[in-house]
Amino acid sequence: RPELEILFSKRSYIFFDDDDDSFVNQRIKSIFPHIPCLCCLFSRQRYVLGDSAMHQMAQSSVFLSGMGGLGVEIAKNIVLAGVKAVTLHDTKQCETWDLGSNFFIRKDDVSHHRTRVEAVCPRVAELNPYVHVDMLSSALDDNTDLSFLKKYQCVILTEARLSLQRRVNDFCHMQRPPIRFIGCDAYGVCVRVFCDFGEEFEVSDPTGEEPKEVFIQSITQDNPGVITCMDNQPHGLQTGQSVVFREVNGMNELNGSVRQVSVLSPHSFAIGDTSQLQPYAHGGFFVLVKTPKTYRFETLERQLCDPQVLTPDFSKPEAPLQIHAAMLALDTFQEQHSRLPNIGCLQDAEVLLKLTEEVPVNTDLVCCLSRTARGSLPPLAAAVGGLASQEALKAITGKFAPLQQWFYLDAMEVVRPLQSYSAEEFSPRGDRYDGLRACIGESMCLELHKLRVFMVGCGAIGCEMLKNFALLGVGLTTNSGEVCITDPDLIEKSNLNRQFLFRPHHIQKPKSTTAAAATLDINPDLQVDAHLNKVCPATEGIYSDSFYSRLNLVVTALDNVEARRYVDSRCVSNQRALLDSGTMGTKGHTEIIVPNLTESYNSHRDPPEEEIPFCTLKSFPSVIEHTIQWARDKFENAFAHKPSIFNSFWQTHSSAEVVLQRMQSGESLEGSFQVIKLLSRRPSQWEQCITIARLKFEKYFKRKALQLLHSFPLDTRLKDGSRFVLAIPKATASDLSEEAVTRILSEVPIPEYQPSEKVCSTDETAKKPDQMKMPLSSEEEREAIMQLEKAIVTDCLRMTPLQFEKDDDSNGHLDFVASASALRATMYAIEPADRLKTKRIAGKIIPAIATATAAVAGLVALELIKVIGGYEFESFKNCFFNLAIPVVVLTEPAPVKKTLIRDNIYFSIWDCWTIFGHEDFTLSDFMNAVREKYGIEPTMVVHGVKMLYVPVMPGHSKRLKLTYCLSQLSEVNSSS
């Protein structure tokens, strides 16, 4: 249609499911075959922002000024997120200095005297072909007509004088509707972000948290009616909030209605008059209704004197206001001198100090800001760039609570005292590291250059870390440094939304080798060794103790806890520092693990993830997660487990003729029952597939329910009088079969249903029994022999197990799970989940967004500098943040726990006591050596889980004279 032609001509796009066969989607695909499916590309981000916010971004334009290190970070993140259009503005020319802060500027750009925006624009546009990226290089100053900004929904200024920021902010604030304004500045080791989204900015979802379904125990028929939660589960509500009710039996008028709550206790609340409603029977749950919230912002001019600040480090609560005053003094310095303070210039530092005399400001902070203002710290720009770009997304979507209104962060801990070094230590040398050198000095730069790092994982965090390594010069070839990376995964389409080193033509290529090549494009001087291995016990031959001994530290960029635990154990045993980080949606964490100073990752454990009891999955689902897991288990059983058993049988018995002969002779073979069952039921024609499907439908979505109701009638009560079956299956003789299946299914003859007297298990801890060897009757033996004879003739002795693949919409895996889950949910009166939610739960997808990934990688890279520099314990910072709220919390790592043996002898997880033996070294010699060297009396000797010597064990005294392999005794953990 003409309007669609106009829509696409403006480079807008729509989100449609490539697997949707609806008439509208078929028409769109036929008219615009060049438009690919966007659901897969943005799938991880959709779980964070939701489709409404995604559509708003697709209609929004952003103006971004300043293509320095901070500006390009913001540009990368918002283009990856998928806004409609971005205009990049800058007037400066590429310099060698920029190579160390801007990952999209190359040496060729410097030699050809290109402007920064000219060099950056095409590379930013390459990140997301669905975002229109253009550039503007005209001057933006106090004389510029700002009316051109009216076409943008959000304006972001970086590297702009404060006077220009005030003027642009005033213009944006006065528009109707107001243009959302964000100002960002990075001066050496200090950064700031300012937000003004107008006098009334409405947020649809302040937290982004998915409301929990809370089950109801009882509802009184009274005024007011009181609701009590199931099993005294806390409802977590506050007076004045509203809830919506679903699946309530008896008091049906409540279903779908929204009621305001008045909290009575943590487990009960009132909802108004229920006296005129039907009596409550059983079941039902309520969900919190999210209500919009309005935020009010002041202009930059007003906020300068009375700033609202976010405090990230509660050990330095005064720091944000101190940095605010120091950076305002720096703004005044620039206005007066038309430049920033010179690196290491004491006179400029004195001038800056005088500008802060009216407000008491920490002298060291002002001097540090003066020394480093001309420099750049790429990890700090990455961390704050992630936060600022998330604020830009909030500005155009109204999703999540905005920053009110200032955010300040410093990295003073990385700055060495000037008194300890000569002025040349921080002076420019005409290379790409001049900006970094101004902050941390030449000595630390050299330490980074010769660093040997092992990074496990090359996904979203891995790509961001490699970018930081390239800008910092970590692991240069000329300095014998190296960055070793490993990841066994291939690049998928859904990766492109966050893993910015990858492009569409990289799909199905290895992550590690592709990321290594992209990193060398940023900084060709790096030495990057890319592997395709998984780091686990099976690869300890490759990643051995000798391998770890050559490293300086290890970085994890993993997506699961078990892999982190394993890498941590290897780092502890080899005395190597570990930098860990992770994200989930807008949340992120970093953890710094330093030998002999901090706890290890394994020193603390999160509570284990609760498993759904087998009994709940089998007979008593109550929420959609139960039906999705049930469907996922059915997939695994039908398409993975059974084919694997089948193949395993034929690997043991390679000849069908031999199996046939042994069965004819009356011999019972283990696994033969399952094999014969699969052979006897395999379809050879389409009609047989229909018959099997119909029988499966009858079994799982009708008879299971009827059997449950037969075993546990509706009036079944527990000891406390409560109803046993909370979710009542809806299957009846005419239910579901006519509504959910086609005519051809209903024509398949079905045997008459006879309920079994077998009672379902109610043991919540019951586990599914393993397949057991089953004897065959004479009739079954004849059937088995016949099936084997048929298998020999047709050569049907192999099956292909399927691994559940969530991101391939053409394989039907997700279709199976979504359909089976929806049918079972309907049967138990549970609201079915849409395809997107089913995919997240069945595929155990972790929601992700580029902003959080960039932030954690930047924070980790900051700690890397401290670890390599051998900084004091107090300088290290762990971090937890939630960009949605927003909250940023920096804390000291937990110190290592030391156990006193006696006197002044302690041991911790990091201690490893070494004993050197000889060829005839006995166990007694070993114990004597420990006694003499460390002054302690060994009580027992163990190796792993093996007890080598325990005095009370019979016969162990004889072992004292035996010799042992020295490799087993060379290193004994002190706790043993």
CSV table of C-alpha atoms in Angstrom, one decimal, residues 638-917:
chain,number,residue,atom,x,y,z
A,638,ALA,CA,10.8,-37.5,22.6
A,639,PHE,CA,13.5,-35.9,20.4
A,640,ALA,CA,16.7,-36.3,22.4
A,641,HIS,CA,16.5,-38.9,25.2
A,642,LYS,CA,14.8,-41.7,23.4
A,643,PRO,CA,16.8,-41.4,20.2
A,644,SER,CA,20.0,-41.4,22.3
A,645,ILE,CA,18.9,-44.7,24.0
A,646,PHE,CA,18.1,-46.1,20.6
A,647,ASN,CA,21.5,-45.3,19.2
A,648,SER,CA,23.3,-46.4,22.4
A,649,PHE,CA,21.6,-49.8,22.0
A,650,TRP,CA,22.9,-50.2,18.5
A,651,GLN,CA,26.4,-49.1,19.4
A,652,THR,CA,26.4,-52.0,21.9
A,653,HIS,CA,24.7,-54.4,19.5
A,654,SER,CA,26.0,-53.5,16.1
A,655,SER,CA,24.3,-56.3,14.2
A,656,ALA,CA,20.5,-56.5,14.0
A,657,GLU,CA,20.8,-60.2,12.9
A,658,VAL,CA,22.7,-61.1,16.1
A,659,VAL,CA,20.2,-59.3,18.3
A,660,LEU,CA,17.4,-61.1,16.5
A,661,GLN,CA,19.0,-64.5,17.0
A,662,ARG,CA,19.6,-63.8,20.7
A,663,MET,CA,16.0,-62.7,21.2
A,664,GLN,CA,14.7,-65.8,19.3
A,665,SER,CA,16.7,-68.0,21.7
A,666,GLY,CA,14.9,-66.4,24.6
A,667,GLU,CA,17.6,-64.1,25.9
A,668,SER,CA,16.6,-60.8,27.4
A,669,LEU,CA,18.7,-57.8,26.3
A,670,GLU,CA,18.9,-54.6,28.3
A,671,GLY,CA,17.4,-51.7,26.5
A,672,SER,CA,15.6,-53.9,24.0
A,673,PHE,CA,12.2,-53.0,25.3
A,674,GLN,CA,12.7,-49.3,24.5
A,675,VAL,CA,14.2,-50.0,21.1
A,676,ILE,CA,11.3,-52.3,20.1
A,677,LYS,CA,8.8,-49.8,21.3
A,678,LEU,CA,10.3,-47.1,19.2
A,679,LEU,CA,10.5,-49.4,16.1
A,680,SER,CA,7.0,-50.5,16.5
A,681,ARG,CA,5.6,-46.9,16.7
A,682,ARG,CA,7.6,-45.3,14.0
A,683,PRO,CA,5.3,-43.9,11.3
A,684,SER,CA,6.0,-44.5,7.6
A,685,GLN,CA,3.1,-42.4,6.2
A,686,TRP,CA,1.6,-39.1,6.9
A,687,GLU,CA,-1.7,-40.6,8.0
A,688,GLN,CA,0.2,-42.5,10.7
A,689,CYS,CA,1.7,-39.3,11.9
A,690,ILE,CA,-1.8,-37.8,12.3
A,691,THR,CA,-2.9,-40.9,14.2
A,692,ILE,CA,0.0,-40.7,16.6
A,693,ALA,CA,-0.6,-37.0,17.1
A,694,ARG,CA,-4.2,-37.6,17.9
A,695,LEU,CA,-3.4,-40.3,20.4
A,696,LYS,CA,-0.8,-38.1,22.0
A,697,PHE,CA,-3.3,-35.3,22.3
A,698,GLU,CA,-5.9,-37.6,23.9
A,699,LYS,CA,-3.3,-38.9,26.3
A,700,TYR,CA,-1.7,-35.7,27.5
A,701,PHE,CA,-4.5,-33.1,27.2
A,702,LYS,CA,-7.6,-35.1,28.1
A,703,ARG,CA,-7.0,-38.4,29.8
A,704,LYS,CA,-4.3,-37.2,32.2
A,705,ALA,CA,-6.8,-34.6,33.4
A,706,LEU,CA,-9.7,-37.1,33.7
A,707,GLN,CA,-7.4,-39.5,35.6
A,708,LEU,CA,-6.3,-36.8,38.0
A,709,LEU,CA,-9.9,-35.8,38.7
A,710,HIS,CA,-10.8,-39.5,39.2
A,711,SER,CA,-7.9,-40.0,41.7
A,712,PHE,CA,-8.5,-36.7,43.5
A,713,PRO,CA,-12.1,-35.5,43.3
A,714,LEU,CA,-12.8,-31.8,43.7
A,715,ASP,CA,-13.8,-32.2,47.3
A,716,THR,CA,-10.5,-33.8,48.3
A,717,ARG,CA,-9.1,-31.9,51.3
A,718,LEU,CA,-5.8,-31.8,53.1
A,719,LYS,CA,-5.4,-32.2,56.9
A,720,ASP,CA,-5.7,-28.4,57.4
A,721,GLY,CA,-9.0,-28.4,55.5
A,722,SER,CA,-7.7,-26.7,52.4
A,723,ARG,CA,-8.6,-28.0,48.9
A,724,PHE,CA,-6.0,-30.4,47.5
A,725,VAL,CA,-6.3,-29.7,43.7
A,726,LEU,CA,-5.9,-25.9,43.4
A,727,ALA,CA,-5.8,-25.8,39.6
A,728,ILE,CA,-8.7,-27.8,38.3
A,729,PRO,CA,-8.2,-29.5,34.9
A,730,LYS,CA,-10.9,-28.5,32.4
A,731,ALA,CA,-11.0,-31.7,30.3
A,732,THR,CA,-14.4,-33.2,29.7
A,733,ALA,CA,-15.8,-35.5,27.1
A,734,SER,CA,-16.3,-32.7,24.6
A,735,ASP,CA,-13.8,-30.2,26.0
A,736,LEU,CA,-10.5,-29.3,24.1
A,737,SER,CA,-10.8,-32.1,21.5
A,738,GLU,CA,-13.2,-30.1,19.5
A,739,GLU,CA,-11.7,-26.7,20.2
A,740,ALA,CA,-8.0,-27.4,19.8
A,741,VAL,CA,-7.7,-30.0,17.0
A,742,THR,CA,-8.7,-30.1,13.4
A,743,ARG,CA,-11.3,-32.2,11.9
A,744,ILE,CA,-8.8,-34.8,10.6
A,745,LEU,CA,-7.7,-35.4,14.2
A,746,SER,CA,-11.2,-35.9,15.5
A,747,GLU,CA,-11.8,-38.6,12.9
A,748,VAL,CA,-9.1,-40.8,14.3
A,749,PRO,CA,-10.8,-43.6,16.3
A,750,ILE,CA,-10.0,-43.4,20.0
A,751,PRO,CA,-10.4,-46.3,22.5
A,752,GLU,CA,-12.9,-45.8,25.3
A,753,TYR,CA,-11.3,-44.2,28.3
A,754,GLN,CA,-11.2,-46.3,31.5
A,755,PRO,CA,-9.8,-44.6,34.6
A,756,SER,CA,-7.0,-46.3,36.5
A,757,GLU,CA,-7.2,-46.9,40.2
A,758,LYS,CA,-3.5,-46.0,40.5
A,759,VAL,CA,-3.2,-43.0,42.7
A,760,CYS,CA,-1.0,-40.1,41.7
A,761,SER,CA,2.1,-39.4,43.9
A,762,THR,CA,1.8,-36.3,46.0
A,763,ASP,CA,5.4,-36.5,47.2
A,764,GLU,CA,6.8,-33.1,46.3
A,765,THR,CA,10.4,-34.5,46.2
A,766,ALA,CA,9.5,-37.4,43.9
A,767,LYS,CA,11.9,-37.9,41.0
A,768,LYS,CA,11.2,-39.4,37.6
A,769,PRO,CA,12.2,-43.1,37.6
A,770,ASP,CA,14.9,-44.2,35.2
A,771,GLN,CA,14.1,-46.4,32.3
A,772,MET,CA,14.3,-50.0,33.6
A,773,LYS,CA,14.9,-53.3,32.0
A,774,MET,CA,11.5,-54.9,31.4
A,775,PRO,CA,10.7,-58.6,30.7
A,776,LEU,CA,8.8,-59.4,27.5
A,777,SER,CA,5.8,-61.7,27.3
A,778,SER,CA,5.7,-64.3,24.5
A,779,GLU,CA,3.4,-62.2,22.4
A,780,GLU,CA,5.6,-59.2,22.9
A,781,GLU,CA,8.6,-61.3,22.0
A,782,ARG,CA,7.0,-62.2,18.7
A,783,GLU,CA,6.2,-58.5,18.1
A,784,ALA,CA,9.7,-57.6,18.9
A,785,ILE,CA,11.2,-60.2,16.6
A,786,MET,CA,8.9,-59.0,13.8
A,787,GLN,CA,9.9,-55.4,14.3
A,788,LEU,CA,13.6,-56.3,14.3
A,789,GLU,CA,13.2,-58.3,11.1
A,790,LYS,CA,11.5,-55.3,9.5
A,791,ALA,CA,14.3,-53.0,10.8
A,792,ILE,CA,16.9,-55.3,9.2
A,793,VAL,CA,15.1,-55.1,5.8
A,794,THR,CA,14.6,-51.3,6.0
A,795,ASP,CA,18.0,-50.7,7.6
A,796,CYS,CA,16.3,-48.4,10.2
A,797,LEU,CA,18.9,-48.7,12.9
A,798,ARG,CA,19.9,-45.1,13.5
A,799,MET,CA,18.0,-42.1,14.9
A,800,THR,CA,19.2,-38.4,15.0
A,801,PRO,CA,18.8,-36.8,18.5
A,802,LEU,CA,17.9,-33.2,18.4
A,803,GLN,CA,19.3,-30.5,20.7
A,804,PHE,CA,16.8,-27.8,21.6
A,805,GLU,CA,17.7,-24.7,19.5
A,806,LYS,CA,15.7,-21.6,20.5
A,807,ASP,CA,17.0,-19.1,18.0
A,808,ASP,CA,16.2,-21.1,14.8
A,809,ASP,CA,12.6,-20.4,14.0
A,810,SER,CA,12.6,-22.8,11.0
A,811,ASN,CA,13.3,-26.0,13.0
A,812,GLY,CA,10.0,-26.2,14.8
A,813,HIS,CA,11.5,-26.7,18.2
A,814,LEU,CA,10.0,-23.6,19.8
A,815,ASP,CA,6.7,-24.3,18.0
A,816,PHE,CA,6.5,-27.7,19.7
A,817,VAL,CA,7.1,-26.3,23.2
A,818,ALA,CA,4.9,-23.2,22.7
A,819,SER,CA,2.0,-25.3,21.4
A,820,ALA,CA,2.3,-28.1,24.0
A,821,SER,CA,2.6,-25.5,26.8
A,822,ALA,CA,-0.4,-23.6,25.7
A,823,LEU,CA,-2.6,-26.7,25.5
A,824,ARG,CA,-1.6,-27.8,28.9
A,825,ALA,CA,-2.1,-24.3,30.3
A,826,THR,CA,-5.6,-24.2,28.8
A,827,MET,CA,-6.3,-27.6,30.3
A,828,TYR,CA,-5.4,-26.3,33.8
A,829,ALA,CA,-7.1,-22.9,33.4
A,830,ILE,CA,-3.7,-21.2,33.3
A,831,GLU,CA,-3.3,-18.2,31.0
A,832,PRO,CA,-1.0,-19.3,28.2
A,833,ALA,CA,2.2,-17.4,27.5
A,834,ASP,CA,3.0,-15.7,24.2
A,835,ARG,CA,5.8,-17.0,22.0
A,836,LEU,CA,8.3,-14.5,23.2
A,837,LYS,CA,7.8,-15.4,26.9
A,838,THR,CA,7.8,-19.1,26.1
A,839,LYS,CA,11.1,-18.7,24.3
A,840,ARG,CA,12.7,-16.9,27.2
A,841,ILE,CA,11.6,-19.5,29.8
A,842,ALA,CA,12.2,-22.6,27.7
A,843,GLY,CA,15.5,-21.3,26.3
A,844,LYS,CA,16.6,-20.0,29.7
A,845,ILE,CA,17.5,-16.7,28.0
A,846,ILE,CA,19.2,-14.0,30.0
A,847,PRO,CA,17.8,-10.6,29.0
A,848,ALA,CA,20.6,-8.3,27.9
A,849,ILE,CA,21.2,-4.8,26.6
A,850,ALA,CA,24.3,-3.1,25.3
A,851,THR,CA,24.3,-0.3,27.8
A,852,ALA,CA,24.8,-2.6,30.8
A,853,THR,CA,27.4,-4.6,29.0
A,854,ALA,CA,29.5,-1.6,28.2
A,855,ALA,CA,29.2,-0.3,31.8
A,856,VAL,CA,30.4,-3.5,33.5
A,857,ALA,CA,33.3,-4.0,31.0
A,858,GLY,CA,34.5,-0.4,31.7
A,859,LEU,CA,34.3,-0.9,35.5
A,860,VAL,CA,36.3,-4.2,35.2
A,861,ALA,CA,39.0,-2.6,33.0
A,862,LEU,CA,39.4,0.1,35.7
A,863,GLU,CA,40.1,-2.5,38.3
A,864,LEU,CA,42.6,-4.2,35.9
A,865,ILE,CA,44.8,-1.1,36.1
A,866,LYS,CA,44.7,-1.3,39.9
A,867,VAL,CA,45.5,-5.0,40.0
A,868,ILE,CA,48.5,-4.7,37.7
A,869,GLY,CA,49.7,-1.6,39.6
A,870,GLY,CA,49.7,-3.5,42.9
A,871,TYR,CA,47.5,-1.0,44.5
A,872,GLU,CA,46.4,-1.2,48.1
A,873,PHE,CA,43.3,-3.2,49.1
A,874,GLU,CA,41.3,-0.1,49.9
A,875,SER,CA,41.6,1.1,46.2
A,876,PHE,CA,39.7,-1.9,44.8
A,877,LYS,CA,36.0,-1.6,44.1
A,878,ASN,CA,33.3,-4.2,43.4
A,879,CYS,CA,30.2,-2.8,41.9
A,880,PHE,CA,26.5,-3.6,41.6
A,881,PHE,CA,24.2,-1.4,39.5
A,882,ASN,CA,20.7,-1.3,38.1
A,883,LEU,CA,20.5,1.3,35.3
A,884,ALA,CA,16.7,1.1,35.3
A,885,ILE,CA,16.2,2.6,38.8
A,886,PRO,CA,19.1,4.0,38.5
A,887,VAL,CA,21.3,2.7,41.3
A,888,VAL,CA,25.1,2.4,41.3
A,889,VAL,CA,26.8,1.0,44.4
A,890,LEU,CA,30.6,0.7,44.7
A,891,THR,CA,32.0,-1.3,47.6
A,892,GLU,CA,35.2,-2.8,48.8
A,893,PRO,CA,35.8,-6.5,48.1
A,894,ALA,CA,35.4,-8.9,51.0
A,895,PRO,CA,38.9,-9.4,52.6
A,896,VAL,CA,40.3,-12.9,52.6
A,897,LYS,CA,39.5,-14.9,55.7
A,898,LYS,CA,42.5,-16.2,57.6
A,899,THR,CA,42.5,-19.1,60.1
A,900,LEU,CA,44.9,-19.1,63.0
A,901,ILE,CA,46.7,-22.4,63.5
A,902,ARG,CA,48.8,-21.3,66.4
A,903,ASP,CA,51.0,-18.3,67.4
A,904,ASN,CA,51.3,-16.2,64.3
A,905,ILE,CA,50.8,-19.0,61.8
A,906,TYR,CA,47.7,-18.4,59.6
A,907,PHE,CA,46.4,-20.0,56.5
A,908,SER,CA,43.8,-19.0,53.9
A,909,ILE,CA,42.4,-20.2,50.6
A,910,TRP,CA,45.4,-18.6,48.8
A,911,ASP,CA,48.1,-20.4,50.8
A,912,CYS,CA,50.0,-23.2,49.3
A,913,TRP,CA,52.8,-24.9,51.3
A,914,THR,CA,55.5,-26.5,49.2
A,915,ILE,CA,57.5,-29.6,50.3
A,916,PHE,CA,60.5,-30.8,48.2
A,917,GLY,CA,61.1,-34.5,48.3
